[in-house]
């Protein structure tokens, strides 16, 4: 079954070379019970580790079942250890905070053969621990722990059992029980290779190999070995899974379960690791929500100004380095507005606008606000349909009627919020009849859009401000894609009417202003999100640091898992899963915290906050990505550990 020829193993201890094995040759037949004995430092454990594929020789021939294993890859060695070999260690090497049943089933995770879940139960029954299956390892005696280790070694139905000082940490009674179990396993047909320095333990074997200074000094049958009747091999057949997908799912769920258990063993450390991710996710969600809210508020305010609007006004000019007022070169008139209405294609509505400030008085109350003279089209262009009363008509504009429509603010200040329709109000000491109340528009920055009053444009020009021109003309175009063409046509028309050169008038496109504001909001949101993402990166560094500590603390566990058949990819997957769980936990808490911060800002700071699914998905996905990226190095470090070096780690 096993053939080694002239194998050598040398360790470098500082500047000194220590030859642990120096030309060892031996064979082991199927069904043999072999004891390897020798003093401490003789090389017997090194030999067993090489035979168990936990270590590799520097030179020599090593065959198992006529297969040269010296050329095997790491994955092939792991598969061989899992499928053909079972290990019983002096230190038991059981996982803490884990039941006996779960310890026994550990090799099945890496077997990839779809073993039935009741196999660990049967193996515990075989070693006499039927009533201790659910007990954790710290609730078992030394002898019982070693029985669990033996059951674990048998769970994959191996061809050979390696036992390294299996009674070294046991009292005499427990040692006797364990050796009885080993003899029974041999009687069932298993090949057993036992390493010990205890002659009484070695006497249970049929063959004793003595090793000294890395060389075999004797290899002979044991005449005093107790006669054990052959009981026949009781094998647990490999029951294949119904499909690769189901088996992969089982392995994945098992790894997740074990990862949660490992993290749960250090709750405070896990929580601190998740804290950085929580803060980062919360910061991203809160800042994006505030940025989206600000953008939505601006868009709402811009939409209240109307859609597809153009604002025509005289161009400012400079003379002698002094910038002059608008209209100092050429001015707009009511006739220009009418010409634009009738002669330019794609124009839907037109309103002349005259602005100024005036003093309003009702009874003994005074209020100063902005007065705008506009045309009836202004109502629908700017969505100013009165909430009470009505807007003025074309007849009232033509007759320079003394009527006005008030905003919410002057209504509150002059009429204490009561319905003012039909009441008289004096504007610059002229009496006006209130015919309507404007809808509430809110404020932006220092400007209150509700602190205004509208009068007919002709009334404002002739009876309030004494102007024979308008400040600007506002124009609504039927379709957005016609805006550019309409601008060109309007400027051409005015240049012809005023006989002026190009550049005398300018047109501002509200859609372009809205796009610019939206773009600015997007940039600010991106900037805030980038700053908040720094917290996520810091959280990822925290995860990496904690995972590196975890790898160091669990080095022996990693060595055990590799001895039981875990591949490097299995170890890497487990640690990556742990990093992802921390990120997931932190991400969930971060979403809750970010939502709380956003709602607090909305309630107490009167800020507009808008949460979107995209921002939540982005923050959560970024946290998962952080977990993977910063978990790769610790996971890879764990995956590259040498099995025997990890098992020897203190």
Coordinates of C-alpha atoms in Angstrom, one line a residue:
X1 CA 0.0 0.0 0.0
X2 CA 2.8 2.4 0.9
X3 CA 6.4 2.3 -0.5
X4 CA 9.1 4.8 0.4
X5 CA 12.6 4.5 -0.7
X6 CA 15.6 6.6 0.5
X7 CA 13.5 9.6 1.5
X8 CA 15.3 12.5 3.1
X9 CA 14.1 15.6 4.9
X10 CA 16.3 18.4 6.2
X11 CA 15.3 21.4 8.3
X12 CA 17.2 24.7 8.4
X13 CA 17.5 25.8 12.1
X14 CA 19.3 29.2 11.7
X15 CA 22.7 28.4 10.2
X16 CA 22.5 24.7 11.2
X17 CA 21.0 22.0 9.0
X18 CA 19.1 19.3 10.9
X19 CA 18.6 16.0 9.0
X20 CA 15.2 14.8 10.3
X21 CA 15.2 11.8 7.9
X22 CA 18.3 10.4 6.3
X23 CA 17.6 7.7 3.7
X24 CA 14.5 6.0 5.1
X25 CA 13.0 3.1 3.2
X26 CA 10.0 1.0 4.1
X27 CA 6.8 -0.6 2.9
X28 CA 3.4 -1.0 4.5
X29 CA 1.0 -3.6 3.3
X30 CA -2.8 -3.3 3.3
X31 CA -4.3 -4.1 6.7
X32 CA -1.1 -3.9 8.7
X33 CA -0.9 -2.4 12.2
X34 CA 2.5 -0.6 12.3
X35 CA 4.0 1.3 15.3
X36 CA 6.9 3.7 14.6
X37 CA 8.8 4.3 17.8
X38 CA 11.8 6.3 18.8
X39 CA 13.0 9.0 21.2
X40 CA 12.0 12.6 21.0
X41 CA 13.7 14.2 18.0
X42 CA 14.4 10.8 16.3
X43 CA 12.4 11.8 13.2
X44 CA 9.4 9.5 13.8
X45 CA 6.8 12.3 13.6
X46 CA 8.5 13.8 10.5
X47 CA 8.2 10.4 8.9
X48 CA 4.5 10.1 9.8
X49 CA 3.8 13.6 8.5
X50 CA 5.4 12.7 5.2
X51 CA 3.5 9.4 5.0
X52 CA 0.3 11.4 5.7
X53 CA 1.0 13.9 2.9
X54 CA 1.2 16.7 5.5
X55 CA 4.8 17.4 4.5
X56 CA 7.0 16.6 1.5
X57 CA 10.4 14.9 1.4
X58 CA 13.4 16.7 0.0
X59 CA 14.4 13.6 -2.0
X60 CA 13.4 9.9 -2.5
X61 CA 10.6 7.8 -3.8
X62 CA 7.1 7.8 -2.2
X63 CA 4.2 5.8 -3.6
X64 CA 0.7 5.1 -2.4
X65 CA -1.1 2.3 -4.1
X66 CA 1.6 2.4 -6.8
X67 CA 1.0 6.1 -7.4
X68 CA 3.9 8.5 -7.1
X69 CA 2.6 11.3 -4.8
X70 CA 5.8 13.4 -4.9
X71 CA 4.5 15.0 -8.1
X72 CA 1.0 15.8 -6.8
X73 CA -0.3 19.4 -6.6
X74 CA -1.6 20.9 -3.4
X75 CA -5.2 20.1 -4.5
X76 CA -4.3 16.5 -5.3
X77 CA -2.6 16.0 -2.0
X78 CA -5.7 17.5 -0.2
X79 CA -8.0 15.1 -2.1
X80 CA -5.8 12.1 -1.2
X81 CA -5.7 13.1 2.5
X82 CA -9.5 13.4 2.5
X83 CA -10.3 10.2 0.6
X84 CA -7.6 7.7 1.7
X85 CA -6.3 8.9 5.1
X86 CA -7.7 9.6 8.5
X87 CA -5.7 11.4 11.2
X88 CA -5.7 11.1 15.0
X89 CA -3.6 13.7 16.8
X90 CA -2.1 13.8 20.2
X91 CA -3.6 17.2 20.9
X92 CA -7.0 16.0 19.6
X93 CA -7.3 19.1 17.4
X94 CA -11.0 19.5 17.8
X95 CA -12.7 22.7 16.9
X96 CA -13.8 24.7 19.9
X97 CA -17.4 25.8 20.6
X98 CA -18.4 23.0 18.2
X99 CA -20.4 19.8 19.0
X100 CA -18.9 16.4 18.8
X101 CA -21.2 15.6 15.9
X102 CA -20.1 18.7 13.9
X103 CA -16.4 17.9 14.6
X104 CA -16.9 14.4 13.2
X105 CA -18.6 15.7 10.1
X106 CA -15.9 18.2 9.3
X107 CA -14.1 16.1 6.6
X108 CA -17.4 15.6 4.8
X109 CA -17.4 19.3 3.9
X110 CA -14.3 18.8 1.8
X111 CA -15.1 15.3 0.5
X112 CA -17.3 16.4 -2.4
X113 CA -18.9 13.0 -2.5
X114 CA -22.3 13.7 -1.2
X115 CA -22.0 11.6 1.9
X116 CA -25.2 11.1 3.9
X117 CA -25.6 13.3 6.9
X118 CA -26.2 10.3 9.2
X119 CA -22.6 9.0 8.7
X120 CA -21.2 11.1 11.6
X121 CA -23.9 9.7 13.9
X122 CA -22.8 6.1 12.9
X123 CA -19.2 6.9 13.5
X124 CA -19.9 8.2 17.0
X125 CA -21.9 5.2 17.7
X126 CA -19.0 3.0 16.6
X127 CA -16.7 4.7 19.2
X128 CA -19.3 4.5 21.9
X129 CA -20.3 8.1 22.1
X130 CA -24.0 7.8 21.3
X131 CA -25.1 10.0 24.2
X132 CA -22.5 12.7 23.8
X133 CA -23.1 13.8 20.2
X134 CA -24.5 17.2 20.9
X135 CA -21.9 18.1 23.6
X136 CA -19.2 20.7 22.9
X137 CA -15.6 19.6 23.1
X138 CA -15.1 21.5 26.4
X139 CA -17.8 19.3 27.9
X140 CA -15.9 16.0 27.1
X141 CA -13.1 14.3 28.9
X142 CA -9.8 13.7 27.2
X143 CA -10.6 10.1 26.3
X144 CA -13.9 11.2 24.9
X145 CA -12.3 13.9 22.8
X146 CA -9.9 11.4 21.4
X147 CA -12.8 9.1 20.5
X148 CA -14.3 12.0 18.7
X149 CA -11.1 12.5 16.8
X150 CA -11.1 8.8 15.9
X151 CA -14.7 9.0 14.7
X152 CA -13.7 12.0 12.6
X153 CA -10.8 10.0 11.1
X154 CA -13.3 7.3 10.1
X155 CA -16.1 9.4 8.7
X156 CA -14.8 9.3 5.1
X157 CA -14.1 5.5 5.2
X158 CA -10.3 5.9 4.8
X159 CA -8.0 3.1 3.8
X160 CA -5.4 4.1 6.4
X161 CA -5.3 5.7 9.9
X162 CA -2.4 7.8 11.1
X163 CA -2.2 8.2 14.9
X164 CA 0.4 10.6 16.3
X165 CA 0.9 9.8 20.0
X166 CA -2.9 9.2 20.4
X167 CA -2.5 8.5 24.1
X168 CA 0.1 11.1 24.9
X169 CA -2.4 13.4 26.7
X170 CA -4.6 10.8 28.3
X171 CA -4.6 9.0 31.7
X172 CA -3.9 5.4 31.8
X173 CA -7.6 4.3 31.8
X174 CA -8.5 6.5 28.8
X175 CA -5.3 5.4 27.0
X176 CA -6.3 1.8 27.4
X177 CA -9.7 2.5 26.0
X178 CA -8.3 4.3 23.0
X179 CA -5.9 1.5 22.2
X180 CA -8.8 -1.0 22.5
X181 CA -10.6 1.1 19.9
X182 CA -7.6 1.1 17.6
X183 CA -7.3 -2.7 17.9
X184 CA -11.0 -3.0 17.0
X185 CA -10.5 -0.8 13.9
X186 CA -7.5 -2.9 12.9
X187 CA -9.7 -6.0 13.3
X188 CA -12.2 -4.5 10.9
X189 CA -9.4 -4.4 8.2
X190 CA -8.1 -0.8 8.5
X191 CA -4.4 -0.1 8.0
X192 CA -3.0 1.7 11.0
X193 CA 0.3 3.6 11.4
X194 CA 0.9 4.7 14.9
X195 CA 3.7 6.9 16.2
X196 CA 4.6 6.7 19.9
X197 CA 7.5 6.7 22.3
X198 CA 5.6 4.5 24.7
X199 CA 6.6 0.8 24.5
X200 CA 3.3 -0.3 26.0
X201 CA 1.3 1.5 23.3
X202 CA 3.6 0.1 20.6
X203 CA 3.1 -3.5 21.8
X204 CA -0.5 -3.3 20.5
X205 CA 0.9 -3.2 16.9
X206 CA 1.8 -6.2 14.8
X207 CA 4.9 -4.6 13.6
X208 CA 7.3 -2.2 15.2
X209 CA 9.7 0.1 13.4
X210 CA 12.3 1.9 15.4
X211 CA 13.9 5.0 14.2
X212 CA 16.9 6.9 15.5
X213 CA 18.6 10.0 14.2
X214 CA 16.5 10.0 11.1
X215 CA 17.3 6.3 10.2
X216 CA 15.5 3.1 10.7
X217 CA 17.5 0.9 13.1
X218 CA 15.0 -2.0 13.3
X219 CA 11.9 -3.2 11.6
X220 CA 10.4 -6.4 12.9
X221 CA 7.1 -8.1 13.7
X222 CA 5.9 -7.8 17.3
X223 CA 5.8 -11.3 18.8
X224 CA 3.9 -10.0 21.9
X225 CA 1.0 -8.3 19.9
X226 CA -2.4 -9.4 21.1
X227 CA -4.3 -11.7 18.8
X228 CA -7.3 -9.8 17.4
X229 CA -9.8 -11.8 15.4
X230 CA -10.7 -10.4 12.0
X231 CA -14.2 -9.0 12.1
X232 CA -14.5 -8.0 8.5
X233 CA -14.5 -4.5 7.1
X234 CA -17.6 -2.6 8.0
X235 CA -17.7 0.1 5.3
X236 CA -20.0 3.0 4.9
X237 CA -20.5 3.2 1.1
X238 CA -20.1 6.5 -0.7
X239 CA -23.6 7.8 -1.4
X240 CA -23.3 10.2 -4.2
X241 CA -25.3 13.4 -4.2
X242 CA -28.1 13.9 -6.7
X243 CA -26.3 16.7 -8.4
X244 CA -23.2 19.0 -8.3
X245 CA -25.4 22.0 -7.7
X246 CA -27.0 20.5 -4.5
X247 CA -23.7 19.4 -3.2
X248 CA -22.1 22.8 -3.9
X249 CA -25.0 24.4 -2.1
X250 CA -24.5 22.1 0.9
X251 CA -20.8 23.0 1.1
X252 CA -21.6 26.7 0.7
X253 CA -24.2 26.7 3.5
X254 CA -21.8 24.7 5.7
X255 CA -19.0 27.2 5.2
X256 CA -21.4 30.1 6.0
X257 CA -22.5 28.3 9.2
X258 CA -19.0 27.8 10.3
X259 CA -18.0 31.3 9.4
X260 CA -20.9 32.7 11.5
X261 CA -19.8 30.5 14.4
X262 CA -16.2 31.7 14.2
X263 CA -17.3 35.4 14.1
X264 CA -19.8 34.8 16.9
X265 CA -16.9 33.5 19.1
X266 CA -15.5 37.1 19.1
X267 CA -18.6 39.2 19.2
X268 CA -17.0 42.5 20.3
X269 CA -14.2 42.2 17.7
X270 CA -16.7 41.4 15.0
X271 CA -18.8 44.4 16.0
X272 CA -15.9 46.7 15.9
X273 CA -14.9 45.4 12.5
X274 CA -18.4 46.1 11.2
X275 CA -18.4 49.6 12.8
X276 CA -16.3 51.1 10.0
X277 CA -18.5 49.6 7.3
X278 CA -21.6 50.8 9.1
X279 CA -20.3 54.4 9.3
X280 CA -19.2 54.3 5.7
X281 CA -22.6 52.9 4.4
X282 CA -24.5 55.4 6.6
X283 CA -22.4 58.3 5.3
X284 CA -22.9 57.3 1.7
X285 CA -26.7 56.8 2.0
X286 CA -27.2 60.0 4.1
X287 CA -25.1 62.2 1.8
X288 CA -26.6 60.8 -1.4
X289 CA -30.1 61.3 0.1
X290 CA -29.4 64.9 1.1
X291 CA -27.8 65.5 -2.4
X292 CA -30.8 64.0 -4.1
X293 CA -33.2 66.0 -2.0
X294 CA -31.4 69.2 -2.8
X295 CA -31.5 68.3 -6.5
X296 CA -35.2 67.5 -6.3
X297 CA -35.9 70.7 -4.5
X298 CA -34.1 72.7 -7.2
X299 CA -35.8 70.9 -10.0
X300 CA -39.2 71.5 -8.3
X301 CA -38.5 75.2 -8.0
X302 CA -37.3 75.3 -11.6
X303 CA -40.3 73.5 -12.8
X304 CA -42.5 76.1 -11.1
X305 CA -40.9 78.7 -13.3
X306 CA -42.4 76.9 -16.3
X307 CA -41.1 74.6 -19.1
X308 CA -39.7 75.5 -22.6
X309 CA -39.3 79.1 -21.6
X310 CA -37.1 81.8 -23.1
X311 CA -36.3 85.2 -21.4
X312 CA -35.6 88.0 -23.8
X313 CA -33.9 91.1 -22.5
X314 CA -31.7 94.0 -23.7
X315 CA -28.0 93.2 -23.7
X316 CA -25.8 95.1 -21.2
X317 CA -23.1 97.3 -22.7
X318 CA -19.9 98.8 -21.4
X319 CA -18.5 102.3 -22.1
X320 CA -15.1 103.4 -20.9
X321 CA -14.8 100.3 -18.8
X322 CA -18.2 101.0 -17.0
X323 CA -20.9 98.4 -17.4
X324 CA -24.2 100.1 -18.1
X325 CA -27.7 99.1 -17.2
X326 CA -29.9 96.8 -19.3
X327 CA -31.7 98.7 -22.0
X328 CA -29.3 101.6 -22.1
X329 CA -28.7 101.0 -25.8
X330 CA -32.0 99.5 -26.9
X331 CA -35.2 98.8 -25.1
X332 CA -38.1 96.3 -25.5
X333 CA -41.7 97.4 -26.0
X334 CA -45.2 95.9 -25.8
X335 CA -45.2 96.0 -29.6
X336 CA -42.1 93.7 -29.7
X337 CA -44.0 91.2 -27.6
X338 CA -46.9 91.3 -29.9
X339 CA -44.6 90.9 -32.9
X340 CA -43.0 87.9 -31.4
X341 CA -46.4 86.4 -30.7
X342 CA -47.6 86.7 -34.3
X343 CA -44.5 86.4 -36.4
X344 CA -42.3 83.7 -34.9
X345 CA -43.1 80.1 -35.4
X346 CA -43.4 77.7 -32.5
X347 CA -44.3 80.5 -30.0
X348 CA -47.2 79.4 -27.8
X349 CA -47.4 82.2 -25.2
X350 CA -45.8 85.6 -24.6
X351 CA -45.8 87.9 -21.6
X352 CA -44.2 91.3 -21.2
X353 CA -42.8 91.8 -17.8
X354 CA -42.0 95.0 -15.8
X355 CA -40.5 94.7 -12.3
X356 CA -40.1 97.0 -9.4
X357 CA -40.6 97.4 -5.7
X358 CA -43.5 99.1 -4.0
X359 CA -45.1 99.8 -0.7
X360 CA -48.4 98.0 0.0
X361 CA -50.9 99.2 2.5
X362 CA -54.2 97.7 3.7
X363 CA -55.9 99.5 6.6
X364 CA -53.2 100.5 9.1
X365 CA -50.7 97.7 7.9
X366 CA -47.8 98.3 5.5
X367 CA -45.7 95.8 3.6
X368 CA -43.0 96.3 1.0
X369 CA -42.6 93.7 -1.7
X370 CA -41.8 93.1 -5.4
X371 CA -44.3 94.1 -7.9
X372 CA -44.4 92.5 -11.4
X373 CA -46.4 93.8 -14.3
X374 CA -47.3 90.8 -16.5
X375 CA -49.7 89.7 -19.2
X376 CA -52.5 87.1 -18.8
X377 CA -50.3 84.4 -20.5
X378 CA -48.0 84.6 -17.6
X379 CA -50.5 82.6 -15.5
X380 CA -50.1 79.4 -17.4
X381 CA -46.5 79.9 -18.5
X382 CA -45.3 80.0 -14.9
X383 CA -48.0 77.8 -13.3
X384 CA -49.4 80.7 -11.3
X385 CA -53.1 79.7 -11.4
X386 CA -54.6 81.5 -8.3
X387 CA -55.7 79.4 -5.4
X388 CA -58.3 82.0 -4.6
X389 CA -60.0 84.3 -7.1
X390 CA -58.7 84.7 -10.6
X391 CA -55.9 86.2 -12.8
X392 CA -56.5 89.4 -14.8
X393 CA -57.7 89.4 -18.4
X394 CA -56.6 90.9 -21.7
X395 CA -59.3 93.6 -21.3
X396 CA -57.9 94.6 -17.9
X397 CA -54.4 94.9 -19.5
X398 CA -55.7 97.0 -22.4
X399 CA -57.7 99.3 -20.0
X400 CA -54.8 99.6 -17.5
X401 CA -57.2 98.3 -14.8
X402 CA -56.3 98.8 -11.1
X403 CA -56.4 95.2 -10.1
X404 CA -53.8 93.0 -8.5
X405 CA -53.1 89.3 -7.6
X406 CA -51.2 88.9 -4.3
X407 CA -48.7 86.3 -3.2
X408 CA -49.1 84.4 0.1
X409 CA -46.7 86.5 2.0
X410 CA -48.4 90.0 1.5
X411 CA -51.7 88.3 2.2
X412 CA -50.4 87.0 5.5
X413 CA -48.8 90.3 6.5
X414 CA -51.7 92.6 5.4
X415 CA -54.8 90.5 5.9
X416 CA -53.6 88.1 8.6
X417 CA -54.1 85.2 6.2
X418 CA -57.8 86.0 5.6
X419 CA -59.3 85.9 2.1
X420 CA -58.5 89.3 0.5
X421 CA -60.4 88.8 -2.7
X422 CA -62.5 91.9 -3.3
X423 CA -60.6 93.9 -0.7
X424 CA -58.8 97.2 -1.5
X425 CA -55.0 97.5 -1.2
X426 CA -52.9 100.6 -1.9
X427 CA -49.8 100.2 -4.0
X428 CA -47.6 103.3 -4.0
X429 CA -50.7 105.2 -2.6
X430 CA -52.9 104.0 -5.6
X431 CA -55.9 101.9 -4.8
X432 CA -56.0 98.4 -6.3
X433 CA -58.7 95.7 -6.0
X434 CA -57.4 92.3 -5.0
X435 CA -58.9 89.7 -7.5
X436 CA -56.8 86.6 -6.6
X437 CA -54.3 85.0 -4.4
X438 CA -51.2 83.2 -6.0
X439 CA -50.3 79.6 -5.2
X440 CA -47.5 79.0 -2.7
X441 CA -44.1 78.7 -4.4
X442 CA -41.7 78.6 -1.5
X443 CA -38.3 80.2 -1.3
X444 CA -34.8 79.6 -2.8
X445 CA -31.8 81.1 -1.0
X446 CA -32.6 84.6 0.1
X447 CA -35.5 85.0 -2.3
X448 CA -39.1 84.4 -1.3
X449 CA -41.1 83.7 -4.4
X450 CA -44.3 84.2 -2.4
X451 CA -43.4 87.8 -1.5
X452 CA -44.8 89.3 -4.7
X453 CA -47.8 90.9 -6.3
X454 CA -48.9 90.9 -10.0
X455 CA -50.6 93.7 -11.8
X456 CA -51.3 94.1 -15.5
X457 CA -48.2 95.1 -17.5
X458 CA -49.7 98.3 -18.9
X459 CA -50.8 99.3 -15.4
X460 CA -47.3 98.8 -14.0
X461 CA -45.7 100.8 -16.8
X462 CA -48.0 103.8 -16.9
X463 CA -49.5 104.1 -13.4
X464 CA -46.9 102.6 -11.1
X465 CA -43.4 103.0 -12.5
X466 CA -43.8 105.5 -15.2
X467 CA -42.0 103.4 -17.9
X468 CA -42.7 103.3 -21.6
X469 CA -40.7 100.1 -22.1
X470 CA -40.7 96.6 -20.6
X471 CA -37.8 95.0 -18.7
X472 CA -38.0 91.6 -20.4
X473 CA -40.3 89.5 -22.5
X474 CA -40.9 85.8 -21.5
X475 CA -41.7 83.4 -24.3
X476 CA -43.0 79.8 -24.2
X477 CA -42.1 77.5 -27.1
X478 CA -44.2 74.5 -28.1
X479 CA -41.5 71.9 -28.2
X480 CA -38.0 71.6 -26.5
X481 CA -36.2 70.7 -29.7
X482 CA -37.5 74.0 -31.3
X483 CA -35.9 76.2 -28.7
X484 CA -32.7 76.9 -30.5
X485 CA -34.4 77.7 -33.8
X486 CA -36.9 80.0 -32.0
X487 CA -34.1 81.9 -30.3
X488 CA -32.5 82.6 -33.7
X489 CA -35.8 83.7 -35.2
X490 CA -36.6 86.0 -32.3
X491 CA -33.2 87.7 -32.4
X492 CA -33.4 88.2 -36.1
X493 CA -36.9 89.7 -35.8
X494 CA -35.8 92.2 -33.1
X495 CA -32.7 93.2 -35.1
X496 CA -34.9 94.0 -38.0
X497 CA -37.5 95.9 -35.9
X498 CA -34.9 98.0 -34.0
X499 CA -32.4 98.2 -36.9
X500 CA -29.5 97.2 -34.7
X501 CA -26.6 94.8 -35.0
X502 CA -26.5 91.4 -33.5
X503 CA -25.7 91.2 -29.8
X504 CA -28.1 94.1 -28.9
X505 CA -30.5 91.6 -27.2
X506 CA -29.8 88.4 -25.3
X507 CA -32.0 85.3 -24.7
X508 CA -31.7 83.1 -21.7
X509 CA -32.9 79.5 -21.9
X510 CA -34.4 78.4 -18.6
X511 CA -33.9 74.7 -19.6
X512 CA -30.2 75.3 -20.0
X513 CA -30.2 77.0 -16.5
X514 CA -32.0 74.0 -15.1
X515 CA -29.6 71.6 -16.7
X516 CA -26.6 73.6 -15.3
X517 CA -28.2 73.5 -11.8
X518 CA -28.8 69.7 -12.1
X519 CA -25.3 69.2 -13.3
X520 CA -24.0 71.1 -10.3
X521 CA -26.1 69.1 -8.0
X522 CA -24.9 65.9 -9.5
X523 CA -21.3 67.0 -9.1
X524 CA -21.9 67.9 -5.5
X525 CA -23.6 64.6 -4.8
X526 CA -20.7 62.7 -6.4
X527 CA -18.2 64.7 -4.3
X528 CA -20.1 64.1 -1.1
X529 CA -20.4 60.4 -1.9
X530 CA -16.7 60.2 -2.7
X531 CA -15.9 61.7 0.6
X532 CA -18.3 59.4 2.4
X533 CA -16.8 56.4 0.6
X534 CA -13.5 57.1 2.3
X535 CA -15.1 55.9 5.5
X536 CA -15.9 52.6 3.7
X537 CA -12.3 52.2 2.7
X538 CA -11.2 52.8 6.3
X539 CA -13.8 50.2 7.4
X540 CA -12.3 47.8 4.8
X541 CA -8.8 48.3 6.3
X542 CA -10.3 47.5 9.7
X543 CA -11.8 44.2 8.3
X544 CA -8.4 43.3 6.8
X545 CA -6.6 44.0 10.0
X546 CA -9.1 41.9 12.0
X547 CA -9.0 39.0 9.5
X548 CA -5.2 39.0 9.6
X549 CA -5.4 38.6 13.4
X550 CA -8.0 35.9 13.0
X551 CA -5.7 34.0 10.6
X552 CA -2.9 34.1 13.2
X553 CA -5.1 33.0 16.0
X554 CA -6.6 30.1 14.0
X555 CA -3.4 28.8 12.3
X556 CA -3.7 25.4 14.0
X557 CA -7.4 25.2 12.9
X558 CA -6.3 26.0 9.3
X559 CA -3.7 23.2 9.5
X560 CA -6.3 20.8 10.8
X561 CA -8.7 21.6 8.0
X562 CA -6.0 21.1 5.4
X563 CA -5.1 17.8 7.1
X564 CA -8.7 16.7 6.8
X565 CA -8.7 17.5 3.0
X566 CA -9.5 21.2 2.7
X567 CA -8.0 22.7 -0.4
X568 CA -6.5 26.2 -0.5
X569 CA -9.6 27.4 -2.2
X570 CA -11.8 26.0 0.6
X571 CA -9.8 27.9 3.2
X572 CA -9.8 31.1 1.1
X573 CA -13.6 30.8 0.6
X574 CA -14.2 30.5 4.3
X575 CA -12.2 33.6 5.2
X576 CA -13.8 35.6 2.4
X577 CA -17.2 34.5 3.6
X578 CA -16.3 35.8 7.0
X579 CA -15.2 39.1 5.6
X580 CA -18.5 39.3 3.6
X581 CA -20.6 38.5 6.6
X582 CA -18.9 41.4 8.5
X583 CA -19.6 43.7 5.5
X584 CA -23.2 42.5 5.3
X585 CA -23.7 43.0 9.0
X586 CA -22.1 46.5 8.9
X587 CA -24.0 47.3 5.7
X588 CA -27.4 46.5 7.3
X589 CA -26.6 48.6 10.3
X590 CA -25.3 51.3 8.0
X591 CA -28.5 51.4 6.0
X592 CA -30.5 51.8 9.3
X593 CA -28.2 54.5 10.6
X594 CA -28.1 56.4 7.3
X595 CA -31.9 56.4 7.1
X596 CA -32.1 57.6 10.7
X597 CA -29.6 60.5 9.9
X598 CA -31.6 61.4 6.8
X599 CA -34.9 61.5 8.6
X600 CA -33.4 63.5 11.5
X601 CA -32.0 66.0 9.0
X602 CA -35.4 66.3 7.3
X603 CA -37.3 66.7 10.6
X604 CA -35.0 68.9 12.7
X605 CA -32.9 70.7 10.0
X606 CA -35.8 71.2 7.6
X607 CA -33.7 69.7 4.8
X608 CA -35.2 68.0 1.8
X609 CA -34.0 64.3 1.9
X610 CA -34.7 61.8 -0.9
X611 CA -33.8 58.2 -0.5
X612 CA -33.5 56.0 -3.6
X613 CA -33.1 52.3 -4.1
X614 CA -30.1 53.0 -6.3
X615 CA -28.2 54.7 -3.5
X616 CA -29.0 51.9 -1.0
X617 CA -27.9 49.2 -3.5
X618 CA -24.8 51.2 -4.4
X619 CA -23.7 51.6 -0.7
X620 CA -24.5 48.0 0.1
X621 CA -22.8 46.7 -3.0
X622 CA -19.8 48.8 -2.4
X623 CA -19.6 47.5 1.2
X624 CA -19.7 43.9 -0.1
X625 CA -16.9 44.8 -2.6
X626 CA -14.9 46.3 0.2
X627 CA -15.3 43.1 2.2
X628 CA -14.1 41.0 -0.7
X629 CA -11.1 43.3 -1.7
X630 CA -9.8 43.7 1.8
X631 CA -10.5 40.1 2.7
X632 CA -8.5 38.6 -0.2
X633 CA -5.1 39.2 1.4
X634 CA -5.9 37.5 4.7
X635 CA -7.8 34.7 3.0
X636 CA -4.9 34.1 0.6
X637 CA -2.4 34.1 3.5
X638 CA -4.5 31.5 5.2
X639 CA -4.9 29.4 2.0
X640 CA -1.1 29.3 1.4
X641 CA -0.2 28.0 4.9
X642 CA 1.7 24.7 4.9
X643 CA -0.4 22.1 6.7
X644 CA 2.3 20.7 9.0
X645 CA 3.7 24.2 9.8
X646 CA 0.2 25.3 10.7
X647 CA -0.4 22.3 12.9
X648 CA 2.9 22.9 14.8
X649 CA 2.0 26.6 15.3
X650 CA 1.9 27.7 18.9

